[in-house]
C-alpha cells in the first residue's frame, strides 16, 4: 500500500548547525508534499510544502527539495535555533484525494 | 484565527467503557479526520468524513466508529475501550476546495485505557 518512510527518527544538532530530514514515498501519483512541525503539547502545524512540478522551495531558514524520479523529498533547516526543537512529519498526498500519508516523524533536538 | 478544538486534553477510561472524543472546527471545512499518534508509527488515519453524515474508513478503523451530524463537529467513538487503544488522538480538517491540502490539527487528546 501507500507508504512514506522518514529518516532519521531522532536528530540532535548544535545550535547554528544545519539539520536534514529525508523521506521516501511509494505512490508515484503523489503530487503534494507537506511538512508539519509538532511542538510539545500541540497538534502538528504546516511549515512548508512543495508540489511535484517544483524541485525546490525555500522559506527563510527552511527549504524543501523534491526528486520525483527517485521519489525522495527532504527538509533542510539552516542556522538551527532551540525553538526548532520539535517533532517533524513529512507527508504525501494526491490532488483530488482525501488521504494524506504521514511519515513516522523525526524528533529534532537543538542544543544551545 | 482558524481553530480546531478537541473536547479533552487528557482522558482516563476503563476497559470496556464507551468513549466519546469530540472535535469542532470553525473554518467551515468539508473534510475532517481522526488520527491516532503512536511513537515510531507517525499519524495513522482512523476515519475521515468529506461531508455531513458521510464517513469513510481509514487505515485502522477497527474498534472505532464516527459521527458527523453537523459540518463543524466530528466525533470519534470507542464502542468498548481496550488497553491497546491507549494513544494520542488528533483531529484535523482541511478545505477540499483549494489545491493546498493543508490540514489544521487540534491539540490532541491523550487517552489512557486502564
PDB file of C-alpha atoms in Angstrom:
ATOM      1  CA  UNK A   1       0.000   0.000   0.000  1.00  0.00           C
ATOM      2  CA  UNK A   2       0.956   3.659   0.075  1.00  0.00           C
ATOM      3  CA  UNK A   3       3.850   4.368   2.354  1.00  0.00           C
ATOM      4  CA  UNK A   4       6.116   7.235   3.411  1.00  0.00           C
ATOM      5  CA  UNK A   5       9.416   6.377   5.086  1.00  0.00           C
ATOM      6  CA  UNK A   6      11.168   9.042   7.135  1.00  0.00           C
ATOM      7  CA  UNK A   7      14.739   9.169   8.479  1.00  0.00           C
ATOM      8  CA  UNK A   8      16.252   9.683  10.943  1.00  0.00           C
ATOM      9  CA  UNK A   9      13.836   9.042  13.793  1.00  0.00           C
ATOM     10  CA  UNK A  10      15.930  11.225  16.119  1.00  0.00           C
ATOM     11  CA  UNK A  11      18.324  14.029  15.240  1.00  0.00           C
ATOM     12  CA  UNK A  12      20.453  16.058  17.612  1.00  0.00           C
ATOM     13  CA  UNK A  13      22.347  19.134  16.389  1.00  0.00           C
ATOM     14  CA  UNK A  14      24.219  22.035  17.911  1.00  0.00           C
ATOM     15  CA  UNK A  15      22.601  25.444  17.704  1.00  0.00           C
ATOM     16  CA  UNK A  16      23.618  27.132  14.464  1.00  0.00           C
ATOM     17  CA  UNK A  17      24.211  23.858  12.601  1.00  0.00           C
ATOM     18  CA  UNK A  18      22.015  22.563   9.787  1.00  0.00           C
ATOM     19  CA  UNK A  19      19.501  19.725  10.067  1.00  0.00           C
ATOM     20  CA  UNK A  20      18.312  17.492   7.239  1.00  0.00           C
ATOM     21  CA  UNK A  21      15.367  15.085   7.347  1.00  0.00           C
ATOM     22  CA  UNK A  22      14.737  12.728   4.456  1.00  0.00           C
ATOM     23  CA  UNK A  23      11.589  10.987   3.221  1.00  0.00           C
ATOM     24  CA  UNK A  24      10.765   8.474   0.523  1.00  0.00           C
ATOM     25  CA  UNK A  25       7.266   7.857  -0.842  1.00  0.00           C
ATOM     26  CA  UNK A  26       5.908   4.838  -2.674  1.00  0.00           C
ATOM     27  CA  UNK A  27       2.915   6.148  -4.654  1.00  0.00           C
ATOM     28  CA  UNK A  28       4.183   7.731  -7.870  1.00  0.00           C
ATOM     29  CA  UNK A  29       0.839   9.542  -8.244  1.00  0.00           C
ATOM     30  CA  UNK A  30       1.548  11.641  -5.135  1.00  0.00           C
ATOM     31  CA  UNK A  31       1.955  15.290  -6.081  1.00  0.00           C
ATOM     32  CA  UNK A  32       1.737  17.289  -2.843  1.00  0.00           C
ATOM     33  CA  UNK A  33       4.349  17.008  -0.099  1.00  0.00           C
ATOM     34  CA  UNK A  34       3.792  18.972   3.119  1.00  0.00           C
ATOM     35  CA  UNK A  35       5.991  19.132   6.198  1.00  0.00           C
ATOM     36  CA  UNK A  36       4.466  19.543   9.647  1.00  0.00           C
ATOM     37  CA  UNK A  37       6.070  20.609  12.905  1.00  0.00           C
ATOM     38  CA  UNK A  38       4.651  19.401  16.212  1.00  0.00           C
ATOM     39  CA  UNK A  39       5.709  21.233  19.338  1.00  0.00           C
ATOM     40  CA  UNK A  40       5.211  19.743  22.769  1.00  0.00           C
ATOM     41  CA  UNK A  41       1.545  19.635  23.770  1.00  0.00           C
ATOM     42  CA  UNK A  42       0.301  20.847  20.403  1.00  0.00           C
ATOM     43  CA  UNK A  43      -1.046  19.400  17.197  1.00  0.00           C
ATOM     44  CA  UNK A  44       1.112  19.354  14.053  1.00  0.00           C
ATOM     45  CA  UNK A  45       1.279  22.584  12.076  1.00  0.00           C
ATOM     46  CA  UNK A  46       2.213  23.022   8.419  1.00  0.00           C
ATOM     47  CA  UNK A  47       5.571  24.761   7.985  1.00  0.00           C
ATOM     48  CA  UNK A  48       6.295  24.315   4.296  1.00  0.00           C
ATOM     49  CA  UNK A  49       5.007  22.322   1.335  1.00  0.00           C
ATOM     50  CA  UNK A  50       6.033  21.534  -2.220  1.00  0.00           C
ATOM     51  CA  UNK A  51       4.204  20.360  -5.322  1.00  0.00           C
ATOM     52  CA  UNK A  52       5.532  17.856  -7.802  1.00  0.00           C
ATOM     53  CA  UNK A  53       6.058  20.453 -10.522  1.00  0.00           C
ATOM     54  CA  UNK A  54       8.689  22.204  -8.369  1.00  0.00           C
ATOM     55  CA  UNK A  55      12.114  20.884  -7.413  1.00  0.00           C
ATOM     56  CA  UNK A  56      12.901  23.184  -4.507  1.00  0.00           C
ATOM     57  CA  UNK A  57      11.181  25.708  -2.291  1.00  0.00           C
ATOM     58  CA  UNK A  58      12.626  27.960   0.377  1.00  0.00           C
ATOM     59  CA  UNK A  59      11.121  29.991   3.198  1.00  0.00           C
ATOM     60  CA  UNK A  60      13.694  31.844   5.301  1.00  0.00           C
ATOM     61  CA  UNK A  61      15.697  29.181   7.175  1.00  0.00           C
ATOM     62  CA  UNK A  62      13.753  26.181   5.907  1.00  0.00           C
ATOM     63  CA  UNK A  63      13.826  24.619   2.465  1.00  0.00           C
ATOM     64  CA  UNK A  64      12.394  21.516   0.878  1.00  0.00           C
ATOM     65  CA  UNK A  65      13.743  19.619  -2.129  1.00  0.00           C
ATOM     66  CA  UNK A  66      11.943  17.044  -4.238  1.00  0.00           C
ATOM     67  CA  UNK A  67      13.342  14.380  -6.557  1.00  0.00           C
ATOM     68  CA  UNK A  68      10.351  12.888  -8.373  1.00  0.00           C
ATOM     69  CA  UNK A  69      12.384  10.292 -10.229  1.00  0.00           C
ATOM     70  CA  UNK A  70      13.797   8.842  -7.034  1.00  0.00           C
ATOM     71  CA  UNK A  71      10.607   9.585  -5.061  1.00  0.00           C
ATOM     72  CA  UNK A  72      12.630  11.390  -2.387  1.00  0.00           C
ATOM     73  CA  UNK A  73      11.996  14.680  -0.653  1.00  0.00           C
ATOM     74  CA  UNK A  74      13.922  16.381   2.120  1.00  0.00           C
ATOM     75  CA  UNK A  75      13.585  19.166   4.675  1.00  0.00           C
ATOM     76  CA  UNK A  76      16.588  21.387   5.327  1.00  0.00           C
ATOM     77  CA  UNK A  77      16.783  23.707   8.319  1.00  0.00           C
ATOM     78  CA  UNK A  78      19.747  26.080   8.415  1.00  0.00           C
ATOM     79  CA  UNK A  79      21.100  28.040  11.392  1.00  0.00           C
ATOM     80  CA  UNK A  80      19.068  25.934  13.799  1.00  0.00           C
ATOM     81  CA  UNK A  81      17.759  27.532  16.971  1.00  0.00           C
ATOM     82  CA  UNK A  82      16.485  25.952  20.213  1.00  0.00           C
ATOM     83  CA  UNK A  83      12.907  26.781  19.189  1.00  0.00           C
ATOM     84  CA  UNK A  84      13.333  24.469  16.187  1.00  0.00           C
ATOM     85  CA  UNK A  85      13.295  21.558  18.652  1.00  0.00           C
ATOM     86  CA  UNK A  86      10.126  19.595  17.856  1.00  0.00           C
ATOM     87  CA  UNK A  87       8.831  16.540  16.028  1.00  0.00           C
ATOM     88  CA  UNK A  88       8.740  16.925  12.249  1.00  0.00           C
ATOM     89  CA  UNK A  89       6.494  14.891   9.954  1.00  0.00           C
ATOM     90  CA  UNK A  90       6.755  14.567   6.201  1.00  0.00           C
ATOM     91  CA  UNK A  91       3.653  13.580   4.246  1.00  0.00           C
ATOM     92  CA  UNK A  92       2.392  12.861   0.749  1.00  0.00           C
ATOM     93  CA  UNK A  93      -0.993  13.175  -0.908  1.00  0.00           C
ATOM     94  CA  UNK A  94      -2.642  13.423  -4.333  1.00  0.00           C
ATOM     95  CA  UNK A  95      -4.784  16.120  -5.877  1.00  0.00           C
ATOM     96  CA  UNK A  96      -8.428  15.167  -5.545  1.00  0.00           C
ATOM     97  CA  UNK A  97      -7.665  12.631  -2.838  1.00  0.00           C
ATOM     98  CA  UNK A  98      -8.654  12.865   0.792  1.00  0.00           C
ATOM     99  CA  UNK A  99      -5.913  10.863   2.366  1.00  0.00           C
ATOM    100  CA  UNK A 100      -2.542  12.157   3.450  1.00  0.00           C
ATOM    101  CA  UNK A 101       0.104   9.564   4.257  1.00  0.00           C
ATOM    102  CA  UNK A 102       2.450  10.654   7.045  1.00  0.00           C
ATOM    103  CA  UNK A 103       5.963   9.547   7.827  1.00  0.00           C
ATOM    104  CA  UNK A 104       6.802   8.207  11.279  1.00  0.00           C
ATOM    105  CA  UNK A 105       8.267  11.516  12.438  1.00  0.00           C
ATOM    106  CA  UNK A 106      11.704  12.878  13.368  1.00  0.00           C
ATOM    107  CA  UNK A 107      12.389  14.238  16.823  1.00  0.00           C
ATOM    108  CA  UNK A 108      14.837  17.130  16.427  1.00  0.00           C
ATOM    109  CA  UNK A 109      16.841  18.370  19.395  1.00  0.00           C
ATOM    110  CA  UNK A 110      18.756  21.627  19.025  1.00  0.00           C
ATOM    111  CA  UNK A 111      21.330  22.022  21.788  1.00  0.00           C
ATOM    112  CA  UNK A 112      22.122  25.539  22.899  1.00  0.00           C
TER     113      UNK A 112
ATOM    114  CA  UNK B   1      -7.509  32.739  13.643  1.00  0.00           C
ATOM    115  CA  UNK B   2      -8.542  29.290  12.434  1.00  0.00           C
ATOM    116  CA  UNK B   3      -9.214  26.777  15.111  1.00  0.00           C
ATOM    117  CA  UNK B   4      -9.753  23.086  15.703  1.00  0.00           C
ATOM    118  CA  UNK B   5     -10.700  22.224  19.259  1.00  0.00           C
ATOM    119  CA  UNK B   6     -10.939  18.860  20.965  1.00  0.00           C
ATOM    120  CA  UNK B   7     -13.156  18.216  23.949  1.00  0.00           C
ATOM    121  CA  UNK B   8     -10.490  16.890  26.311  1.00  0.00           C
ATOM    122  CA  UNK B   9      -6.700  17.124  26.535  1.00  0.00           C
ATOM    123  CA  UNK B  10      -6.411  14.101  28.837  1.00  0.00           C
ATOM    124  CA  UNK B  11      -8.822  11.244  29.396  1.00  0.00           C
ATOM    125  CA  UNK B  12      -8.582   8.121  31.551  1.00  0.00           C
ATOM    126  CA  UNK B  13     -11.087   5.335  30.971  1.00  0.00           C
ATOM    127  CA  UNK B  14     -11.531   1.733  31.999  1.00  0.00           C
ATOM    128  CA  UNK B  15     -11.524  -1.284  29.719  1.00  0.00           C
ATOM    129  CA  UNK B  16     -14.977  -1.861  28.238  1.00  0.00           C
ATOM    130  CA  UNK B  17     -16.203   1.707  28.656  1.00  0.00           C
ATOM    131  CA  UNK B  18     -17.727   3.601  25.753  1.00  0.00           C
ATOM    132  CA  UNK B  19     -15.617   6.664  24.971  1.00  0.00           C
ATOM    133  CA  UNK B  20     -16.557   9.772  23.018  1.00  0.00           C
ATOM    134  CA  UNK B  21     -13.934  12.147  21.628  1.00  0.00           C
ATOM    135  CA  UNK B  22     -15.323  15.330  20.147  1.00  0.00           C
ATOM    136  CA  UNK B  23     -13.783  17.709  17.634  1.00  0.00           C
ATOM    137  CA  UNK B  24     -15.076  21.085  16.469  1.00  0.00           C
ATOM    138  CA  UNK B  25     -13.674  23.310  13.702  1.00  0.00           C
ATOM    139  CA  UNK B  26     -14.667  26.878  12.939  1.00  0.00           C
ATOM    140  CA  UNK B  27     -13.353  27.088   9.366  1.00  0.00           C
ATOM    141  CA  UNK B  28     -16.394  25.698   7.531  1.00  0.00           C
ATOM    142  CA  UNK B  29     -14.240  22.836   6.174  1.00  0.00           C
ATOM    143  CA  UNK B  30     -15.932  19.911   4.475  1.00  0.00           C
ATOM    144  CA  UNK B  31     -13.235  17.403   5.302  1.00  0.00           C
ATOM    145  CA  UNK B  32     -12.468  16.182   8.806  1.00  0.00           C
ATOM    146  CA  UNK B  33     -10.177  13.419  10.036  1.00  0.00           C
ATOM    147  CA  UNK B  34      -9.334  11.377  13.094  1.00  0.00           C
ATOM    148  CA  UNK B  35      -5.766  10.101  13.532  1.00  0.00           C
ATOM    149  CA  UNK B  36      -4.005   8.276  16.279  1.00  0.00           C
ATOM    150  CA  UNK B  37      -0.384   9.075  17.009  1.00  0.00           C
ATOM    151  CA  UNK B  38       1.935   6.462  18.468  1.00  0.00           C
ATOM    152  CA  UNK B  39       5.731   6.705  18.871  1.00  0.00           C
ATOM    153  CA  UNK B  40       7.547   5.374  15.830  1.00  0.00           C
ATOM    154  CA  UNK B  41       4.330   4.953  13.856  1.00  0.00           C
ATOM    155  CA  UNK B  42       3.542   8.552  12.969  1.00  0.00           C
ATOM    156  CA  UNK B  43      -0.043   9.546  12.326  1.00  0.00           C
ATOM    157  CA  UNK B  44      -2.387   6.788  11.273  1.00  0.00           C
ATOM    158  CA  UNK B  45      -5.799   7.569   9.823  1.00  0.00           C
ATOM    159  CA  UNK B  46      -8.748   6.044  11.660  1.00  0.00           C
ATOM    160  CA  UNK B  47     -11.735   7.594   9.849  1.00  0.00           C
ATOM    161  CA  UNK B  48     -12.461  10.633   7.750  1.00  0.00           C
ATOM    162  CA  UNK B  49     -15.537  12.496   6.612  1.00  0.00           C
ATOM    163  CA  UNK B  50     -15.934  14.593   3.467  1.00  0.00           C
ATOM    164  CA  UNK B  51     -19.436  15.871   4.226  1.00  0.00           C
ATOM    165  CA  UNK B  52     -22.141  15.849   6.866  1.00  0.00           C
ATOM    166  CA  UNK B  53     -23.323  12.289   7.589  1.00  0.00           C
ATOM    167  CA  UNK B  54     -20.631  10.905   5.260  1.00  0.00           C
ATOM    168  CA  UNK B  55     -17.771   8.804   6.597  1.00  0.00           C
ATOM    169  CA  UNK B  56     -15.024   6.639   5.206  1.00  0.00           C
ATOM    170  CA  UNK B  57     -12.749   4.125   6.899  1.00  0.00           C
ATOM    171  CA  UNK B  58      -9.112   4.974   7.114  1.00  0.00           C
ATOM    172  CA  UNK B  59      -6.239   2.580   7.642  1.00  0.00           C
ATOM    173  CA  UNK B  60      -7.065   1.434  11.191  1.00  0.00           C
ATOM    174  CA  UNK B  61     -10.854   1.667  11.747  1.00  0.00           C
ATOM    175  CA  UNK B  62     -11.257  -1.499  13.827  1.00  0.00           C
ATOM    176  CA  UNK B  63     -12.716  -0.785  17.262  1.00  0.00           C
ATOM    177  CA  UNK B  64     -13.776   2.745  16.330  1.00  0.00           C
ATOM    178  CA  UNK B  65     -16.792   4.469  14.835  1.00  0.00           C
ATOM    179  CA  UNK B  66     -17.538   8.098  13.982  1.00  0.00           C
ATOM    180  CA  UNK B  67     -20.408  10.507  13.746  1.00  0.00           C
ATOM    181  CA  UNK B  68     -20.779  13.701  11.755  1.00  0.00           C
ATOM    182  CA  UNK B  69     -24.212  15.240  12.286  1.00  0.00           C
ATOM    183  CA  UNK B  70     -23.098  18.835  11.750  1.00  0.00           C
ATOM    184  CA  UNK B  71     -20.450  20.239   9.437  1.00  0.00           C
ATOM    185  CA  UNK B  72     -18.334  21.676  12.234  1.00  0.00           C
ATOM    186  CA  UNK B  73     -18.356  18.627  14.524  1.00  0.00           C
ATOM    187  CA  UNK B  74     -16.767  15.202  14.078  1.00  0.00           C
ATOM    188  CA  UNK B  75     -16.924  12.661  16.886  1.00  0.00           C
ATOM    189  CA  UNK B  76     -14.826   9.553  17.402  1.00  0.00           C
ATOM    190  CA  UNK B  77     -16.410   6.724  19.380  1.00  0.00           C
ATOM    191  CA  UNK B  78     -14.659   3.803  21.019  1.00  0.00           C
ATOM    192  CA  UNK B  79     -17.503   1.337  21.477  1.00  0.00           C
ATOM    193  CA  UNK B  80     -15.693  -0.743  24.086  1.00  0.00           C
ATOM    194  CA  UNK B  81     -12.333   0.706  25.046  1.00  0.00           C
ATOM    195  CA  UNK B  82      -9.363  -1.624  25.227  1.00  0.00           C
ATOM    196  CA  UNK B  83      -5.836  -1.086  26.546  1.00  0.00           C
ATOM    197  CA  UNK B  84      -4.378  -1.151  23.029  1.00  0.00           C
ATOM    198  CA  UNK B  85      -6.376   1.992  22.271  1.00  0.00           C
ATOM    199  CA  UNK B  86      -4.253   3.964  24.723  1.00  0.00           C
ATOM    200  CA  UNK B  87      -2.826   6.652  22.460  1.00  0.00           C
ATOM    201  CA  UNK B  88      -2.812  10.292  21.405  1.00  0.00           C
ATOM    202  CA  UNK B  89      -5.819  11.122  19.219  1.00  0.00           C
ATOM    203  CA  UNK B  90      -5.638  14.019  16.795  1.00  0.00           C
ATOM    204  CA  UNK B  91      -8.482  15.615  14.884  1.00  0.00           C
ATOM    205  CA  UNK B  92      -7.847  17.605  11.704  1.00  0.00           C
ATOM    206  CA  UNK B  93      -9.744  19.392   8.975  1.00  0.00           C
ATOM    207  CA  UNK B  94      -8.976  20.846   5.569  1.00  0.00           C
ATOM    208  CA  UNK B  95     -10.697  22.804   2.847  1.00  0.00           C
ATOM    209  CA  UNK B  96     -11.064  20.486  -0.143  1.00  0.00           C
ATOM    210  CA  UNK B  97     -11.892  23.369  -2.456  1.00  0.00           C
ATOM    211  CA  UNK B  98      -8.336  24.675  -2.508  1.00  0.00           C
ATOM    212  CA  UNK B  99      -5.381  22.940  -4.106  1.00  0.00           C
ATOM    213  CA  UNK B 100      -3.295  23.166  -0.980  1.00  0.00           C
ATOM    214  CA  UNK B 101      -4.296  20.290   1.260  1.00  0.00           C
ATOM    215  CA  UNK B 102      -3.133  21.932   4.444  1.00  0.00           C
ATOM    216  CA  UNK B 103      -4.560  20.071   7.386  1.00  0.00           C
ATOM    217  CA  UNK B 104      -5.370  22.029  10.536  1.00  0.00           C
ATOM    218  CA  UNK B 105      -4.947  19.965  13.665  1.00  0.00           C
ATOM    219  CA  UNK B 106      -6.430  20.165  17.107  1.00  0.00           C
ATOM    220  CA  UNK B 107      -4.160  19.947  20.185  1.00  0.00           C
ATOM    221  CA  UNK B 108      -4.864  16.248  20.672  1.00  0.00           C
ATOM    222  CA  UNK B 109      -6.473  14.080  23.338  1.00  0.00           C
ATOM    223  CA  UNK B 110      -4.224  11.739  25.257  1.00  0.00           C
ATOM    224  CA  UNK B 111      -6.370   8.732  26.131  1.00  0.00           C
ATOM    225  CA  UNK B 112      -5.320   6.151  28.686  1.00  0.00           C
ATOM    226  CA  UNK B 113      -7.350   2.954  28.971  1.00  0.00           C
ATOM    227  CA  UNK B 114      -6.754   1.042  32.202  1.00  0.00           C
TER     228      UNK B 114
END
